[in-house]
Amino acid sequence: MSGKFSFNNSDISTLLTKAHQLIPGIGKIISIQYAHQKQKIEAHTLSQPSNPNTIQEIHLEEKVLETINEFRIQDMNFNWFSSEDLPFHVDTQKIVQMDVFRELERNILLISFPNEFDKKNDLMFFYFNENISNFIISNSGKSLTPENKVIIGTLLSNSLHTLLDVLRHDRKTLSNYNSNVKHVIHAMKEAQNAISEFKDKHDSVLLNYSNELLNQMRTGSGFKFVLAESAITKIKEYTGEISTLKTVITNAASFAGNLNMDSNENSILIEDYHLNFDVAKRQEAAQPLVQENGRYAKTISLLDRLEAAAQDVYRNKKALTGSNVGSAFKPEISAPAISDALKKHRMKIITLVKDYPDRWNLIRTEFKPLINIITPRYNAFDKQA
C-alpha cells in the first residue's frame, strides 16, 4: 500500500471491529502503535473482538518496549507466527503478567502499518484457532494450511490497509474543513471588531455633533441643554443623514425648552422622548416632493424662513410677535409685511400645513399671524385687522 499513516485510538476500535466482521472467529487482538502526540508507544488488547467496548490499554515495561521496538523495524506487510516465534518470550514472566501473548495454542497473524511519524511500523496481532473452525460452521479439527494463511493474511491486510486509507482521507478532509471553519470564524471576529470600532467612532461623531449643536443653542437662548443617558442611547442608534439629525436636535431643544419655559433652572435635560427621528425623516422625505412642484417653492421658502426666524426669537427668550420675528427674518422685514405675505400665500399655506403636518412646528403653534391664516375662524374681518 502506498503512503504512510498512523492510527489513533478511534482507528483501533474501527479496525478491530472490521477485522472481526471479516473473520468472526478471531479470539483476541493486540495493537501496538506509536502515539505521536504523547510521543510514546502504546498497546491495547481486545479480549472479545465481537465487543469493541472490551478494548483495554496495556502498560508496557521498559524491557518489553525494547523488544517491541526491535520488532517494529522489521520490513513486512503481514506474517504468521507462533507464540514461540515472537520476540516477546524473552521475559515470559512479565509478558504473562501483562496478558499480552498468552494462549500458546493459537496461531498469530501480524499485520504491520507504517507510522508516518517515527518511520517505524505499528503492529496488530490477531490470535486465531489452529483449525479452520473460524471460517466454517463446523467443529472441524483440520489445521490451517499455508495456502489458507496466505489468503487470510492477504484478505485481512488489504482490507485493513484500505480502511486506514479511508480513515486517513476522512481525517484530512475533516482537518481541512475545521481549518476552513476556523478561518471563517477568525474572519467573522475581525469583521465584528471592525464593525464595533466603526460603531464606536460613529457614536462618538454623532454625540459630538449633537453636543456642538446644543452648545450653539445655549449661546442664543442662555439655557444649557444636556443629553440624558436615554437620549444618548437613542442618538447612538441613529443611522440617517447628519442634516436630519440637526433637525432632530433642534426640534428636541425647542420641545424641551417649551416644556421647561417656566423653570428657574439654567439647565434643560433632553430625554429620549424629545427626539423624534420619524418626524425629521418625514420632513426630509417630503422636501424633494414639495420642491418638485415649483408652484409651492416661494410659499415653502417663506414658511422655512419664518420658522428659522421664530427659532432665533425663541432662543433669545423673546415673545413670538410679528415685530420680533420680522427683526430676525433674513432679510429683516416689518410685521405688516409678514401679515401681507401670509395673506397672499394663504391658500397654498393651508394646503402645505395640511399635507406636511410635521413641518414648521413652532410658527404653526406659537406665531399668531400664521395661526390666524390656518384656523377655520379666519374670515374677511380678519383681513381688515
CSV table of C-alpha atoms in Angstrom, one decimal:
chain,number,residue,atom,x,y,z
A,1,MET,CA,0.0,0.0,0.0
A,2,SER,CA,1.4,3.4,-0.9
A,3,GLY,CA,1.5,6.3,1.5
A,4,LYS,CA,2.4,6.4,5.2
A,5,PHE,CA,0.0,6.9,8.1
A,6,SER,CA,-0.6,6.1,11.7
A,7,PHE,CA,-3.8,5.1,13.6
A,8,ASN,CA,-5.2,6.5,16.7
A,9,ASN,CA,-7.4,5.0,19.4
A,10,SER,CA,-10.6,5.6,17.3
A,11,ASP,CA,-8.9,3.9,14.4
A,12,ILE,CA,-8.0,1.0,16.5
A,13,SER,CA,-11.6,0.4,17.5
A,14,THR,CA,-12.7,0.7,13.9
A,15,LEU,CA,-10.0,-1.7,12.7
A,16,LEU,CA,-10.8,-4.3,15.3
A,17,THR,CA,-14.5,-4.2,14.6
A,18,LYS,CA,-13.8,-4.6,10.9
A,19,ALA,CA,-11.4,-7.4,11.5
A,20,HIS,CA,-14.0,-9.3,13.5
A,21,GLN,CA,-16.6,-8.7,10.8
A,22,LEU,CA,-14.3,-10.2,8.2
A,23,ILE,CA,-13.2,-13.1,10.3
A,24,PRO,CA,-15.6,-13.7,13.2
A,25,GLY,CA,-13.6,-16.4,14.8
A,26,ILE,CA,-10.7,-14.2,16.0
A,27,GLY,CA,-10.0,-14.9,19.6
A,28,LYS,CA,-8.0,-11.9,20.7
A,29,ILE,CA,-6.4,-8.9,19.1
A,30,ILE,CA,-3.4,-6.8,20.3
A,31,SER,CA,-2.4,-3.5,18.8
A,32,ILE,CA,0.9,-1.7,19.3
A,33,GLN,CA,1.4,1.8,17.9
A,34,TYR,CA,3.4,5.0,18.3
A,35,ALA,CA,1.3,7.8,19.7
A,36,HIS,CA,2.7,11.0,18.1
A,37,GLN,CA,1.0,13.5,20.5
A,38,LYS,CA,2.2,11.6,23.6
A,39,GLN,CA,5.5,10.6,22.0
A,40,LYS,CA,5.4,7.1,23.3
A,41,ILE,CA,4.5,3.5,22.4
A,42,GLU,CA,1.0,2.4,23.4
A,43,ALA,CA,-0.6,-1.0,23.4
A,44,HIS,CA,-4.2,-2.2,23.5
A,45,THR,CA,-5.9,-5.5,23.8
A,46,LEU,CA,-9.3,-6.6,22.7
A,47,SER,CA,-10.2,-9.8,24.5
A,48,GLN,CA,-13.7,-10.0,22.9
A,49,PRO,CA,-13.4,-8.9,19.3
A,50,SER,CA,-17.2,-9.0,19.0
A,51,ASN,CA,-17.5,-6.3,21.6
A,52,PRO,CA,-15.3,-3.2,20.9
A,53,ASN,CA,-16.1,-1.9,24.4
A,54,THR,CA,-13.8,-4.5,25.9
A,55,ILE,CA,-10.7,-2.8,24.5
A,56,GLN,CA,-8.2,-2.0,27.2
A,57,GLU,CA,-4.8,-0.2,27.3
A,58,ILE,CA,-1.8,-2.3,28.3
A,59,HIS,CA,1.0,-1.0,30.4
A,60,LEU,CA,4.4,-1.8,28.7
A,61,GLU,CA,7.5,-2.1,30.8
A,62,GLU,CA,10.8,-0.8,29.6
A,63,LYS,CA,12.3,-4.1,28.7
A,64,VAL,CA,9.3,-5.2,26.8
A,65,LEU,CA,9.4,-1.9,24.9
A,66,GLU,CA,12.9,-2.6,23.8
A,67,THR,CA,11.9,-5.9,22.1
A,68,ILE,CA,8.8,-4.3,20.6
A,69,ASN,CA,10.9,-1.6,19.0
A,70,GLU,CA,13.1,-4.3,17.5
A,71,PHE,CA,10.1,-5.9,16.1
A,72,ARG,CA,8.7,-2.6,14.7
A,73,ILE,CA,11.7,-2.0,12.4
A,74,GLN,CA,11.2,-5.3,10.6
A,75,ASP,CA,10.2,-4.9,6.9
A,76,MET,CA,7.0,-6.9,6.4
A,77,ASN,CA,3.4,-6.4,5.4
A,78,PHE,CA,2.0,-9.4,7.2
A,79,ASN,CA,3.3,-12.7,8.6
A,80,TRP,CA,2.2,-15.6,10.7
A,81,PHE,CA,3.8,-16.5,14.0
A,82,SER,CA,3.5,-18.9,16.8
A,83,SER,CA,4.0,-17.7,20.3
A,84,GLU,CA,7.5,-19.2,20.4
A,85,ASP,CA,8.4,-17.2,17.2
A,86,LEU,CA,7.6,-13.9,18.7
A,87,PRO,CA,10.5,-11.9,20.3
A,88,PHE,CA,8.4,-11.2,23.4
A,89,HIS,CA,9.0,-14.5,25.0
A,90,VAL,CA,12.4,-13.3,26.3
A,91,ASP,CA,10.8,-12.3,29.6
A,92,THR,CA,8.0,-14.7,29.9
A,93,GLN,CA,7.0,-13.8,33.5
A,94,LYS,CA,6.4,-10.1,32.7
A,95,ILE,CA,4.6,-10.9,29.4
A,96,VAL,CA,2.2,-13.3,31.1
A,97,GLN,CA,1.7,-10.7,33.8
A,98,MET,CA,0.5,-8.3,31.1
A,99,ASP,CA,-1.7,-10.9,29.5
A,100,VAL,CA,-0.2,-9.9,26.1
A,101,PHE,CA,0.9,-13.1,24.5
A,102,ARG,CA,-0.8,-15.8,26.3
A,103,GLU,CA,-2.6,-18.8,24.8
A,104,LEU,CA,0.3,-20.6,23.1
A,105,GLU,CA,-2.0,-22.9,21.2
A,106,ARG,CA,-3.3,-20.1,18.9
A,107,ASN,CA,-1.8,-19.1,15.5
A,108,ILE,CA,-0.9,-15.4,15.4
A,109,LEU,CA,-1.2,-13.2,12.3
A,110,LEU,CA,0.9,-10.0,12.4
A,111,ILE,CA,-0.1,-7.1,10.1
A,112,SER,CA,2.1,-4.0,10.1
A,113,PHE,CA,1.2,-0.4,9.3
A,114,PRO,CA,3.9,2.1,8.5
A,115,ASN,CA,3.8,5.0,11.0
A,116,GLU,CA,4.5,8.4,9.3
A,117,PHE,CA,5.8,10.0,12.5
A,118,ASP,CA,8.6,7.8,13.8
A,119,LYS,CA,9.1,5.9,10.5
A,120,LYS,CA,8.6,2.5,12.1
A,121,ASN,CA,5.7,0.0,12.0
A,122,ASP,CA,2.6,0.0,14.1
A,123,LEU,CA,1.7,-3.6,14.8
A,124,MET,CA,-1.6,-5.6,15.1
A,125,PHE,CA,-1.6,-9.2,16.3
A,126,PHE,CA,-4.6,-11.4,15.6
A,127,TYR,CA,-4.9,-14.7,17.6
A,128,PHE,CA,-6.6,-17.5,15.6
A,129,ASN,CA,-7.6,-21.0,16.4
A,130,GLU,CA,-5.2,-23.5,14.9
A,131,ASN,CA,-8.0,-25.2,12.9
A,132,ILE,CA,-10.4,-23.8,10.3
A,133,SER,CA,-13.4,-23.6,12.6
A,134,ASN,CA,-13.0,-19.8,12.4
A,135,PHE,CA,-14.3,-19.8,8.8
A,136,ILE,CA,-16.9,-22.5,8.6
A,137,ILE,CA,-19.9,-23.6,10.7
A,138,SER,CA,-18.1,-26.8,11.9
A,139,ASN,CA,-16.1,-28.3,14.7
A,140,SER,CA,-13.6,-29.4,12.2
A,141,GLY,CA,-10.2,-30.1,13.6
A,142,LYS,CA,-8.4,-29.6,10.3
A,143,SER,CA,-5.4,-27.2,10.7
A,144,LEU,CA,-5.0,-24.1,8.7
A,145,THR,CA,-2.8,-24.8,5.6
A,146,PRO,CA,-0.2,-22.5,4.4
A,147,GLU,CA,-2.5,-21.6,1.5
A,148,ASN,CA,-5.3,-20.7,4.0
A,149,LYS,CA,-2.9,-18.5,5.9
A,150,VAL,CA,-1.8,-16.6,2.8
A,151,ILE,CA,-5.4,-16.0,1.7
A,152,ILE,CA,-6.4,-14.9,5.2
A,153,GLY,CA,-3.4,-12.7,5.6
A,154,THR,CA,-3.8,-11.1,2.2
A,155,LEU,CA,-7.5,-10.5,2.7
A,156,LEU,CA,-7.3,-9.0,6.2
A,157,SER,CA,-4.1,-7.0,5.5
A,158,ASN,CA,-5.5,-5.4,2.3
A,159,SER,CA,-8.9,-4.8,3.9
A,160,LEU,CA,-7.4,-3.0,6.9
A,161,HIS,CA,-4.9,-1.0,4.9
A,162,THR,CA,-7.7,0.1,2.6
A,163,LEU,CA,-9.8,1.0,5.7
A,164,LEU,CA,-7.0,3.0,7.1
A,165,ASP,CA,-6.6,4.9,3.8
A,166,VAL,CA,-10.2,5.8,4.1
A,167,LEU,CA,-9.9,6.9,7.7
A,168,ARG,CA,-6.8,8.9,6.8
A,169,HIS,CA,-8.6,10.6,3.9
A,170,ASP,CA,-11.6,11.4,6.1
A,171,ARG,CA,-9.3,12.8,8.8
A,172,LYS,CA,-7.6,15.0,6.3
A,173,THR,CA,-10.9,16.2,4.9
A,174,LEU,CA,-12.2,16.9,8.4
A,175,SER,CA,-9.0,18.7,9.2
A,176,ASN,CA,-9.3,20.9,6.1
A,177,TYR,CA,-13.0,21.5,7.0
A,178,ASN,CA,-12.1,22.5,10.5
A,179,SER,CA,-9.3,24.8,9.2
A,180,ASN,CA,-11.8,26.5,6.9
A,181,VAL,CA,-14.3,26.9,9.7
A,182,LYS,CA,-11.6,28.4,12.0
A,183,HIS,CA,-10.7,30.8,9.2
A,184,VAL,CA,-14.3,31.8,8.7
A,185,ILE,CA,-14.7,32.3,12.5
A,186,HIS,CA,-11.5,34.3,12.6
A,187,ALA,CA,-12.6,36.5,9.7
A,188,MET,CA,-16.0,37.0,11.4
A,189,LYS,CA,-14.4,38.0,14.6
A,190,GLU,CA,-12.2,40.5,12.7
A,191,ALA,CA,-15.2,41.9,10.9
A,192,GLN,CA,-17.1,42.2,14.2
A,193,ASN,CA,-14.2,44.0,15.8
A,194,ALA,CA,-14.0,46.3,12.8
A,195,ILE,CA,-17.8,46.9,13.0
A,196,SER,CA,-17.5,47.6,16.7
A,197,GLU,CA,-14.7,50.1,16.2
A,198,PHE,CA,-16.6,51.8,13.4
A,199,LYS,CA,-19.7,52.0,15.6
A,200,ASP,CA,-17.7,53.5,18.4
A,201,LYS,CA,-16.4,56.2,16.0
A,202,HIS,CA,-19.9,56.6,14.5
A,203,ASP,CA,-21.4,57.1,18.0
A,204,SER,CA,-18.6,59.5,19.0
A,205,VAL,CA,-19.2,61.6,15.9
A,206,LEU,CA,-23.0,61.8,16.4
A,207,LEU,CA,-22.7,62.7,20.1
A,208,ASN,CA,-20.0,65.3,19.5
A,209,TYR,CA,-22.1,66.9,16.7
A,210,SER,CA,-25.2,66.8,18.9
A,211,ASN,CA,-23.5,68.5,21.8
A,212,GLU,CA,-22.0,71.1,19.5
A,213,LEU,CA,-25.5,72.0,18.2
A,214,LEU,CA,-26.8,72.2,21.8
A,215,ASN,CA,-23.9,74.4,22.7
A,216,GLN,CA,-24.7,76.8,19.9
A,217,MET,CA,-28.3,76.9,21.1
A,218,ARG,CA,-27.1,77.7,24.6
A,219,THR,CA,-25.3,80.7,23.2
A,220,GLY,CA,-28.6,82.0,21.7
A,221,SER,CA,-31.0,81.0,24.5
A,222,GLY,CA,-29.0,81.2,27.6
A,223,PHE,CA,-30.1,77.6,28.6
A,224,LYS,CA,-27.6,74.8,28.9
A,225,PHE,CA,-29.0,71.7,27.1
A,226,VAL,CA,-27.8,68.4,28.5
A,227,LEU,CA,-28.4,65.0,26.9
A,228,ALA,CA,-29.8,62.4,29.3
A,229,GLU,CA,-28.5,58.8,29.1
A,230,SER,CA,-31.7,57.7,27.3
A,231,ALA,CA,-31.2,60.4,24.7
A,232,ILE,CA,-27.5,59.4,24.2
A,233,THR,CA,-28.5,55.8,23.6
A,234,LYS,CA,-31.2,56.8,21.1
A,235,ILE,CA,-28.7,59.1,19.2
A,236,LYS,CA,-26.2,56.2,19.0
A,237,GLU,CA,-28.8,54.1,17.3
A,238,TYR,CA,-29.4,56.8,14.7
A,239,THR,CA,-28.4,55.7,11.1
A,240,GLY,CA,-29.8,58.6,9.0
A,241,GLU,CA,-28.4,61.7,7.4
A,242,ILE,CA,-26.5,64.3,9.5
A,243,SER,CA,-28.8,67.0,8.2
A,244,THR,CA,-31.8,65.2,9.6
A,245,LEU,CA,-30.0,64.8,13.0
A,246,LYS,CA,-29.6,68.5,13.1
A,247,THR,CA,-33.3,69.0,12.6
A,248,VAL,CA,-34.0,66.4,15.3
A,249,ILE,CA,-31.7,68.0,17.9
A,250,THR,CA,-33.0,71.5,17.1
A,251,ASN,CA,-36.6,70.3,17.5
A,252,ALA,CA,-35.8,68.4,20.7
A,253,ALA,CA,-34.2,71.5,22.2
A,254,SER,CA,-37.3,73.6,21.3
A,255,PHE,CA,-39.6,70.9,22.6
A,256,ALA,CA,-37.7,70.5,25.9
A,257,GLY,CA,-37.4,74.3,26.2
A,258,ASN,CA,-41.1,74.8,25.7
A,259,LEU,CA,-41.9,72.3,28.4
A,260,ASN,CA,-39.5,74.0,30.8
A,261,MET,CA,-40.2,77.6,29.9
A,262,ASP,CA,-41.4,78.5,33.4
A,263,SER,CA,-38.5,76.6,35.1
A,264,ASN,CA,-35.9,78.6,37.1
A,265,GLU,CA,-33.2,76.1,36.2
A,266,ASN,CA,-30.4,77.1,33.8
A,267,SER,CA,-30.0,73.5,32.6
A,268,ILE,CA,-32.6,71.7,30.5
A,269,LEU,CA,-32.4,67.9,30.2
A,270,ILE,CA,-33.2,66.4,26.8
A,271,GLU,CA,-34.7,62.9,27.2
A,272,ASP,CA,-35.2,60.3,24.5
A,273,TYR,CA,-38.8,61.2,24.1
A,274,HIS,CA,-37.8,64.7,23.0
A,275,LEU,CA,-36.0,63.2,20.0
A,276,ASN,CA,-38.4,62.5,17.1
A,277,PHE,CA,-36.4,60.9,14.3
A,278,ASP,CA,-39.6,59.8,12.5
A,279,VAL,CA,-40.8,63.4,12.1
A,280,ALA,CA,-37.4,64.6,10.8
A,281,LYS,CA,-37.2,61.7,8.3
A,282,ARG,CA,-40.7,62.5,7.0
A,283,GLN,CA,-39.7,66.1,6.7
A,284,GLU,CA,-36.5,65.1,4.8
A,285,ALA,CA,-38.5,62.8,2.5
A,286,ALA,CA,-41.2,65.5,1.9
A,287,GLN,CA,-38.7,68.2,0.9
A,288,PRO,CA,-37.9,67.0,-2.6
A,289,LEU,CA,-41.5,66.1,-3.2
A,290,VAL,CA,-42.6,69.7,-2.5
A,291,GLN,CA,-39.7,71.2,-4.4
A,292,GLU,CA,-40.6,69.3,-7.5
A,293,ASN,CA,-43.8,71.5,-7.6
A,294,GLY,CA,-42.5,74.9,-8.5
A,295,ARG,CA,-45.9,76.4,-7.7
A,296,TYR,CA,-45.2,76.0,-3.9
A,297,ALA,CA,-41.5,76.9,-3.9
A,298,LYS,CA,-42.0,80.5,-2.8
A,299,THR,CA,-44.5,79.6,-0.1
A,300,ILE,CA,-42.2,76.9,1.3
A,301,SER,CA,-39.3,79.4,1.3
A,302,LEU,CA,-41.5,81.9,3.2
A,303,LEU,CA,-42.5,79.3,5.8
A,304,ASP,CA,-39.0,78.0,6.2
A,305,ARG,CA,-37.6,81.5,6.8
A,306,LEU,CA,-40.3,82.4,9.2
A,307,GLU,CA,-39.7,79.2,11.2
A,308,ALA,CA,-35.9,79.9,11.3
A,309,ALA,CA,-36.6,83.5,12.5
A,310,ALA,CA,-39.1,82.2,15.1
A,311,GLN,CA,-36.5,79.8,16.4
A,312,ASP,CA,-34.0,82.6,16.8
A,313,VAL,CA,-36.5,84.7,18.7
A,314,TYR,CA,-37.4,81.7,20.9
A,315,ARG,CA,-33.7,81.0,21.7
A,316,ASN,CA,-33.3,84.7,22.7
A,317,LYS,CA,-36.3,84.3,25.1
A,318,LYS,CA,-38.4,86.9,23.3
A,319,ALA,CA,-42.1,86.8,22.5
A,320,LEU,CA,-43.1,85.4,19.1
A,321,THR,CA,-44.6,88.7,17.9
A,322,GLY,CA,-44.7,89.8,14.3
A,323,SER,CA,-42.2,92.6,15.1
A,324,ASN,CA,-39.6,90.3,16.8
A,325,VAL,CA,-39.9,87.6,14.1
A,326,GLY,CA,-39.6,90.3,11.4
A,327,SER,CA,-36.4,91.6,13.0
A,328,ALA,CA,-34.9,88.1,13.0
A,329,PHE,CA,-36.1,87.4,9.4
A,330,LYS,CA,-33.4,87.3,6.7
A,331,PRO,CA,-33.5,90.0,5.3
A,332,GLU,CA,-35.4,91.9,8.1
A,333,ILE,CA,-39.0,92.8,7.3
A,334,SER,CA,-41.8,94.6,9.2
A,335,ALA,CA,-44.7,92.9,11.0
A,336,PRO,CA,-47.2,94.2,8.4
A,337,ALA,CA,-45.1,92.8,5.6
A,338,ILE,CA,-45.2,89.4,7.2
A,339,SER,CA,-49.0,89.6,7.5
A,340,ASP,CA,-49.4,90.7,3.9
A,341,ALA,CA,-47.1,87.8,2.7
A,342,LEU,CA,-49.1,85.3,4.7
A,343,LYS,CA,-52.4,86.5,3.4
A,344,LYS,CA,-51.0,86.5,-0.1
A,345,HIS,CA,-50.0,82.8,0.2
A,346,ARG,CA,-53.0,81.8,2.3
A,347,MET,CA,-54.4,79.0,0.2
A,348,LYS,CA,-51.0,77.5,-0.5
A,349,ILE,CA,-50.1,77.7,3.2
A,350,ILE,CA,-53.3,75.9,4.2
A,351,THR,CA,-52.5,73.1,1.7
A,352,LEU,CA,-48.9,72.8,2.8
A,353,VAL,CA,-49.6,72.7,6.5
A,354,LYS,CA,-52.3,70.1,5.9
A,355,ASP,CA,-50.1,67.9,3.7
A,356,TYR,CA,-47.0,68.2,5.9
A,357,PRO,CA,-48.2,68.3,9.5
A,358,ASP,CA,-44.7,67.7,10.9
A,359,ARG,CA,-43.1,70.9,9.4
A,360,TRP,CA,-42.9,74.5,10.7
A,361,ASN,CA,-43.9,73.3,14.2
A,362,LEU,CA,-43.0,76.5,16.1
A,363,ILE,CA,-44.8,79.0,14.0
A,364,ARG,CA,-47.9,76.9,13.4
A,365,THR,CA,-48.4,76.6,17.2
A,366,GLU,CA,-47.0,79.8,18.6
A,367,PHE,CA,-46.9,82.5,15.9
A,368,LYS,CA,-50.4,84.1,15.8
A,369,PRO,CA,-50.2,85.7,12.3
A,370,LEU,CA,-49.8,82.2,10.9
A,371,ILE,CA,-52.3,80.7,13.3
A,372,ASN,CA,-54.9,83.2,12.1
A,373,ILE,CA,-54.3,82.1,8.5
A,374,ILE,CA,-54.6,78.3,9.0
A,375,THR,CA,-57.5,78.2,11.5
A,376,PRO,CA,-61.1,77.9,10.3
A,377,ARG,CA,-62.2,81.1,12.0
A,378,TYR,CA,-60.1,83.1,9.5
A,379,ASN,CA,-62.6,85.4,7.7
A,380,ALA,CA,-62.9,88.7,5.8
A,381,PHE,CA,-63.0,90.6,9.1
A,382,ASP,CA,-59.5,89.2,10.0
A,383,LYS,CA,-58.2,90.6,6.8
A,384,GLN,CA,-59.0,94.1,8.0
A,385,ALA,CA,-57.4,93.6,11.4
